[in-house]
GROMACS .gro file of C-alpha atoms in nm:
model
  292
    1UNK     CA    1  -0.559   0.464   1.251
    2UNK     CA    2  -0.635   0.859   1.266
    3UNK     CA    3  -0.329   0.874   1.490
    4UNK     CA    4  -0.094   0.642   1.261
    5UNK     CA    5  -0.178   0.876   0.961
    6UNK     CA    6  -0.130   1.194   1.183
    7UNK     CA    7   0.025   1.492   1.004
    8UNK     CA    8   0.212   1.827   1.168
    9UNK     CA    9   0.164   2.113   0.940
   10UNK     CA   10   0.431   2.388   1.080
   11UNK     CA   11   0.451   2.565   0.789
   12UNK     CA   12   0.212   2.619   0.457
   13UNK     CA   13   0.279   2.338   0.221
   14UNK     CA   14   0.502   2.135   0.482
   15UNK     CA   15   0.379   1.847   0.664
   16UNK     CA   16   0.581   1.605   0.919
   17UNK     CA   17   0.525   1.262   1.009
   18UNK     CA   18   0.655   0.947   1.148
   19UNK     CA   19   0.630   0.619   0.971
   20UNK     CA   20   0.598   0.249   1.125
   21UNK     CA   21   0.802  -0.007   1.011
   22UNK     CA   22   0.756  -0.270   0.749
   23UNK     CA   23   1.069  -0.496   0.753
   24UNK     CA   24   1.314  -0.476   1.050
   25UNK     CA   25   1.456  -0.155   1.056
   26UNK     CA   26   1.293  -0.056   0.751
   27UNK     CA   27   0.999   0.222   0.731
   28UNK     CA   28   0.680   0.085   0.578
   29UNK     CA   29   0.623   0.241   0.226
   30UNK     CA   30   0.285   0.236   0.222
   31UNK     CA   31   0.311   0.451   0.532
   32UNK     CA   32   0.500   0.674   0.352
   33UNK     CA   33   0.288   0.691   0.029
   34UNK     CA   34  -0.019   0.731   0.259
   35UNK     CA   35   0.138   1.020   0.459
   36UNK     CA   36   0.233   1.155   0.134
   37UNK     CA   37  -0.135   1.176  -0.046
   38UNK     CA   38  -0.276   1.296   0.263
   39UNK     CA   39  -0.032   1.552   0.271
   40UNK     CA   40  -0.135   1.653  -0.106
   41UNK     CA   41  -0.485   1.621  -0.004
   42UNK     CA   42  -0.446   1.849   0.258
   43UNK     CA   43  -0.356   2.138   0.007
   44UNK     CA   44  -0.650   2.099  -0.226
   45UNK     CA   45  -0.995   2.212  -0.238
   46UNK     CA   46  -1.214   1.961  -0.009
   47UNK     CA   47  -1.439   1.936  -0.318
   48UNK     CA   48  -1.181   1.765  -0.511
   49UNK     CA   49  -1.075   1.423  -0.434
   50UNK     CA   50  -0.762   1.191  -0.537
   51UNK     CA   51  -0.806   0.995  -0.836
   52UNK     CA   52  -0.485   0.882  -0.916
   53UNK     CA   53  -0.123   0.864  -0.768
   54UNK     CA   54   0.208   0.771  -0.908
   55UNK     CA   55   0.506   0.738  -0.647
   56UNK     CA   56   0.899   0.650  -0.650
   57UNK     CA   57   1.067   0.501  -0.358
   58UNK     CA   58   1.400   0.646  -0.373
   59UNK     CA   59   1.586   0.502  -0.059
   60UNK     CA   60   1.506   0.352   0.224
   61UNK     CA   61   1.338   0.523   0.535
   62UNK     CA   62   1.404   0.487   0.889
   63UNK     CA   63   1.125   0.372   1.109
   64UNK     CA   64   0.988   0.564   1.396
   65UNK     CA   65   1.148   0.891   1.314
   66UNK     CA   66   1.027   1.212   1.137
   67UNK     CA   67   0.970   1.244   0.772
   68UNK     CA   68   0.892   1.589   0.629
   69UNK     CA   69   0.670   1.587   0.293
   70UNK     CA   70   0.708   1.911   0.085
   71UNK     CA   71   0.401   1.992  -0.124
   72UNK     CA   72   0.454   2.148  -0.440
   73UNK     CA   73   0.138   2.302  -0.614
   74UNK     CA   74   0.158   2.195  -0.973
   75UNK     CA   75  -0.165   2.284  -1.130
   76UNK     CA   76  -0.516   2.383  -1.002
   77UNK     CA   77  -0.794   2.375  -1.304
   78UNK     CA   78  -1.135   2.427  -1.326
   79UNK     CA   79  -1.206   2.055  -1.290
   80UNK     CA   80  -0.835   1.878  -1.213
   81UNK     CA   81  -0.568   1.998  -0.987
   82UNK     CA   82  -0.198   1.848  -0.976
   83UNK     CA   83   0.026   1.800  -0.652
   84UNK     CA   84   0.410   1.719  -0.648
   85UNK     CA   85   0.528   1.571  -0.288
   86UNK     CA   86   0.868   1.490  -0.195
   87UNK     CA   87   0.940   1.298   0.142
   88UNK     CA   88   1.268   1.383   0.294
   89UNK     CA   89   1.431   1.205   0.620
   90UNK     CA   90   1.757   1.355   0.759
   91UNK     CA   91   1.790   1.556   0.460
   92UNK     CA   92   1.742   1.274   0.225
   93UNK     CA   93   1.481   1.214  -0.057
   94UNK     CA   94   1.271   0.873   0.046
   95UNK     CA   95   1.003   0.908  -0.202
   96UNK     CA   96   0.824   1.149  -0.462
   97UNK     CA   97   0.439   1.130  -0.515
   98UNK     CA   98   0.251   1.303  -0.826
   99UNK     CA   99  -0.116   1.306  -0.714
  100UNK     CA  100  -0.395   1.416  -0.931
  101UNK     CA  101  -0.751   1.546  -0.775
  102UNK     CA  102  -1.076   1.612  -0.951
  103UNK     CA  103  -1.433   1.765  -0.875
  104UNK     CA  104  -1.696   1.474  -0.922
  105UNK     CA  105  -1.879   1.459  -1.241
  106UNK     CA  106  -2.203   1.293  -1.354
  107UNK     CA  107  -2.123   1.056  -1.611
  108UNK     CA  108  -2.187   0.686  -1.721
  109UNK     CA  109  -2.065   0.453  -1.482
  110UNK     CA  110  -1.959   0.064  -1.532
  111UNK     CA  111  -1.720  -0.194  -1.444
  112UNK     CA  112  -1.631  -0.548  -1.473
  113UNK     CA  113  -1.780  -0.808  -1.225
  114UNK     CA  114  -1.589  -0.903  -0.928
  115UNK     CA  115  -1.409  -1.217  -0.895
  116UNK     CA  116  -1.523  -1.509  -0.683
  117UNK     CA  117  -1.422  -1.496  -0.331
  118UNK     CA  118  -1.527  -1.646  -0.001
  119UNK     CA  119  -1.702  -1.408   0.199
  120UNK     CA  120  -1.435  -1.272   0.470
  121UNK     CA  121  -1.673  -1.382   0.782
  122UNK     CA  122  -1.661  -1.754   0.624
  123UNK     CA  123  -1.293  -1.671   0.689
  124UNK     CA  124  -1.057  -1.769   1.031
  125UNK     CA  125  -0.945  -1.467   1.211
  126UNK     CA  126  -0.633  -1.639   1.226
  127UNK     CA  127  -0.451  -1.911   0.988
  128UNK     CA  128  -0.121  -2.025   0.849
  129UNK     CA  129  -0.184  -1.813   0.580
  130UNK     CA  130  -0.232  -1.477   0.792
  131UNK     CA  131   0.086  -1.592   0.979
  132UNK     CA  132   0.264  -1.622   0.637
  133UNK     CA  133   0.156  -1.278   0.541
  134UNK     CA  134   0.289  -1.124   0.835
  135UNK     CA  135   0.621  -1.276   0.839
  136UNK     CA  136   0.790  -0.987   0.673
  137UNK     CA  137   0.656  -0.747   0.901
  138UNK     CA  138   0.831  -0.643   1.214
  139UNK     CA  139   0.652  -0.797   1.535
  140UNK     CA  140   0.648  -0.467   1.703
  141UNK     CA  141   0.490  -0.265   1.420
  142UNK     CA  142   0.137  -0.112   1.467
  143UNK     CA  143   0.047  -0.216   1.132
  144UNK     CA  144  -0.045  -0.536   1.276
  145UNK     CA  145  -0.277  -0.398   1.533
  146UNK     CA  146  -0.441  -0.129   1.285
  147UNK     CA  147  -0.504  -0.353   0.985
  148UNK     CA  148  -0.714  -0.662   1.000
  149UNK     CA  149  -0.634  -0.898   0.705
  150UNK     CA  150  -0.799  -1.226   0.593
  151UNK     CA  151  -0.617  -1.399   0.307
  152UNK     CA  152  -0.810  -1.662   0.113
  153UNK     CA  153  -0.687  -1.976   0.192
  154UNK     CA  154  -0.507  -2.192  -0.064
  155UNK     CA  155  -0.407  -1.884  -0.301
  156UNK     CA  156  -0.036  -1.879  -0.169
  157UNK     CA  157  -0.016  -2.280  -0.171
  158UNK     CA  158  -0.151  -2.275  -0.553
  159UNK     CA  159   0.035  -1.979  -0.643
  160UNK     CA  160  -0.192  -1.941  -0.937
  161UNK     CA  161   0.124  -2.022  -1.137
  162UNK     CA  162  -0.069  -2.107  -1.440
  163UNK     CA  163   0.084  -1.996  -1.755
  164UNK     CA  164   0.389  -1.822  -1.548
  165UNK     CA  165   0.161  -1.609  -1.357
  166UNK     CA  166   0.099  -1.560  -0.968
  167UNK     CA  167  -0.199  -1.438  -0.775
  168UNK     CA  168  -0.340  -1.381  -0.457
  169UNK     CA  169  -0.673  -1.278  -0.309
  170UNK     CA  170  -0.705  -1.071   0.037
  171UNK     CA  171  -0.966  -0.906   0.250
  172UNK     CA  172  -0.835  -0.611   0.435
  173UNK     CA  173  -0.996  -0.335   0.673
  174UNK     CA  174  -0.884  -0.108   0.882
  175UNK     CA  175  -0.926  -0.273   1.237
  176UNK     CA  176  -1.152   0.000   1.421
  177UNK     CA  177  -1.416   0.278   1.292
  178UNK     CA  178  -1.257   0.594   1.133
  179UNK     CA  179  -1.423   0.930   1.097
  180UNK     CA  180  -1.619   1.045   0.774
  181UNK     CA  181  -1.315   1.237   0.608
  182UNK     CA  182  -1.267   1.082   0.243
  183UNK     CA  183  -0.928   1.195   0.230
  184UNK     CA  184  -0.851   0.965   0.527
  185UNK     CA  185  -0.993   0.684   0.372
  186UNK     CA  186  -0.811   0.744   0.043
  187UNK     CA  187  -0.501   0.740   0.268
  188UNK     CA  188  -0.587   0.452   0.456
  189UNK     CA  189  -0.651   0.251   0.135
  190UNK     CA  190  -0.307   0.344   0.002
  191UNK     CA  191  -0.171   0.215   0.373
  192UNK     CA  192  -0.279  -0.107   0.293
  193UNK     CA  193  -0.214  -0.167  -0.078
  194UNK     CA  194   0.140  -0.173  -0.010
  195UNK     CA  195   0.108  -0.499   0.231
  196UNK     CA  196   0.104  -0.800   0.006
  197UNK     CA  197   0.219  -0.675  -0.371
  198UNK     CA  198   0.588  -0.701  -0.338
  199UNK     CA  199   0.568  -1.053  -0.178
  200UNK     CA  200   0.309  -1.142  -0.482
  201UNK     CA  201   0.573  -1.079  -0.715
  202UNK     CA  202   0.822  -1.257  -0.511
  203UNK     CA  203   0.614  -1.609  -0.535
  204UNK     CA  204   0.828  -1.877  -0.711
  205UNK     CA  205   1.120  -1.712  -0.618
  206UNK     CA  206   1.135  -1.729  -0.246
  207UNK     CA  207   1.334  -1.994  -0.091
  208UNK     CA  208   1.271  -2.076   0.321
  209UNK     CA  209   1.322  -2.393   0.507
  210UNK     CA  210   1.021  -2.352   0.726
  211UNK     CA  211   0.668  -2.193   0.750
  212UNK     CA  212   0.668  -1.997   1.059
  213UNK     CA  213   0.861  -1.693   0.866
  214UNK     CA  214   1.174  -1.712   1.097
  215UNK     CA  215   1.476  -1.867   0.875
  216UNK     CA  216   1.665  -1.661   0.676
  217UNK     CA  217   1.580  -1.642   0.323
  218UNK     CA  218   1.860  -1.524   0.000
  219UNK     CA  219   1.610  -1.264  -0.174
  220UNK     CA  220   1.598  -0.911  -0.135
  221UNK     CA  221   1.272  -0.716  -0.192
  222UNK     CA  222   1.221  -0.338  -0.222
  223UNK     CA  223   0.948  -0.164  -0.378
  224UNK     CA  224   1.039   0.074  -0.704
  225UNK     CA  225   0.729   0.244  -0.753
  226UNK     CA  226   0.369   0.239  -0.673
  227UNK     CA  227   0.054   0.347  -0.851
  228UNK     CA  228  -0.331   0.358  -0.783
  229UNK     CA  229  -0.606   0.503  -0.978
  230UNK     CA  230  -0.925   0.562  -0.733
  231UNK     CA  231  -1.260   0.493  -0.937
  232UNK     CA  232  -1.523   0.516  -0.680
  233UNK     CA  233  -1.482   0.620  -0.302
  234UNK     CA  234  -1.492   0.353  -0.021
  235UNK     CA  235  -1.442   0.312   0.334
  236UNK     CA  236  -1.114   0.170   0.454
  237UNK     CA  237  -1.302   0.051   0.774
  238UNK     CA  238  -1.532  -0.161   0.569
  239UNK     CA  239  -1.399  -0.505   0.421
  240UNK     CA  240  -1.213  -0.483   0.081
  241UNK     CA  241  -1.113  -0.748  -0.165
  242UNK     CA  242  -0.760  -0.727  -0.278
  243UNK     CA  243  -0.724  -0.902  -0.591
  244UNK     CA  244  -0.382  -0.903  -0.713
  245UNK     CA  245  -0.143  -1.109  -0.955
  246UNK     CA  246   0.186  -1.062  -1.091
  247UNK     CA  247   0.221  -1.146  -1.464
  248UNK     CA  248   0.601  -1.092  -1.512
  249UNK     CA  249   0.906  -1.135  -1.311
  250UNK     CA  250   1.272  -1.085  -1.480
  251UNK     CA  251   1.597  -0.848  -1.462
  252UNK     CA  252   1.578  -0.829  -1.123
  253UNK     CA  253   1.240  -0.696  -1.110
  254UNK     CA  254   0.878  -0.808  -1.054
  255UNK     CA  255   0.554  -0.651  -1.152
  256UNK     CA  256   0.213  -0.656  -0.972
  257UNK     CA  257  -0.110  -0.536  -1.067
  258UNK     CA  258  -0.428  -0.560  -0.878
  259UNK     CA  259  -0.790  -0.455  -0.793
  260UNK     CA  260  -0.980  -0.321  -0.499
  261UNK     CA  261  -1.354  -0.428  -0.438
  262UNK     CA  262  -1.595  -0.350  -0.181
  263UNK     CA  263  -1.779  -0.624  -0.004
  264UNK     CA  264  -2.091  -0.592  -0.237
  265UNK     CA  265  -1.885  -0.593  -0.556
  266UNK     CA  266  -1.799  -0.245  -0.649
  267UNK     CA  267  -1.447  -0.146  -0.815
  268UNK     CA  268  -1.291   0.118  -0.630
  269UNK     CA  269  -0.924   0.095  -0.695
  270UNK     CA  270  -0.650  -0.044  -0.916
  271UNK     CA  271  -0.287  -0.086  -0.797
  272UNK     CA  272   0.031  -0.139  -0.987
  273UNK     CA  273   0.352  -0.178  -0.828
  274UNK     CA  274   0.753  -0.291  -0.965
  275UNK     CA  275   0.940  -0.446  -0.721
  276UNK     CA  276   1.315  -0.528  -0.702
  277UNK     CA  277   1.381  -0.875  -0.675
  278UNK     CA  278   1.730  -0.934  -0.583
  279UNK     CA  279   1.987  -1.210  -0.454
  280UNK     CA  280   2.077  -1.092  -0.094
  281UNK     CA  281   2.424  -1.083  -0.021
  282UNK     CA  282   2.552  -1.271   0.291
  283UNK     CA  283   2.497  -1.100   0.602
  284UNK     CA  284   2.562  -1.188   0.977
  285UNK     CA  285   2.211  -1.040   1.072
  286UNK     CA  286   1.966  -1.177   0.785
  287UNK     CA  287   1.632  -1.057   0.802
  288UNK     CA  288   1.323  -1.278   0.901
  289UNK     CA  289   1.197  -1.525   0.604
  290UNK     CA  290   0.951  -1.414   0.351
  291UNK     CA  291   0.715  -1.716   0.344
  292UNK     CA  292   0.553  -1.746  -0.003
   0.00000   0.00000   0.00000
């Protein structure tokens, strides 16, 4: 994973990285966001950790091509620091990110109890649910190699459609051990957080004729924005439970919100994403289906 997140630093506040494919011919948005927050982290005092990020996807990136991340220092206060990052490829703006960092403070600590979920060790390493999850990811993408996922069986089928909502539960972790660098673990969590949120917003909208992910489908998905609040530190190479739900969709958009928990039940992050949901125009080279 450290290799996947590698950034060159040719000039002050300028970083260069190469992003993997998500869908066919499209850079994976989670990779761009992970690189952007890591670039911002590299310009902040190491005693400060990111506590929130807010990003907007502006245009589609090309996989396996260099992306430039330009970091602007907005504020360095006594406790908080703010950075703005612009990601460009071939001169075009792909993504903008605002990330806020802070020093650790002693304060009262509380959070809600983790919802019930099977332990990841009780879930199969391979399943139809996992195959469906990977159906929208380019088969050659390193995402499949570096991330281990264990969807909770039945969620995609049930859909959680009571009262108009949709939900999923998924365990994930970075497949191999990572160094003890909190910035890398934050970036890795950001990398993984974009895997299924768009698909959850699309539950109930997808129409496919099979279960392998190969038939064409008529729904176009694209992330519009992505926000994460980091509540507590965690290791991304340990199992994390991602519980996410889509409370609404309409007007060509869908919203997904979720929480990330450690295996021991500690709430470590909250994720929100709005996604474009649009009927795809006819094409002679349709993308593989996203199977719900």
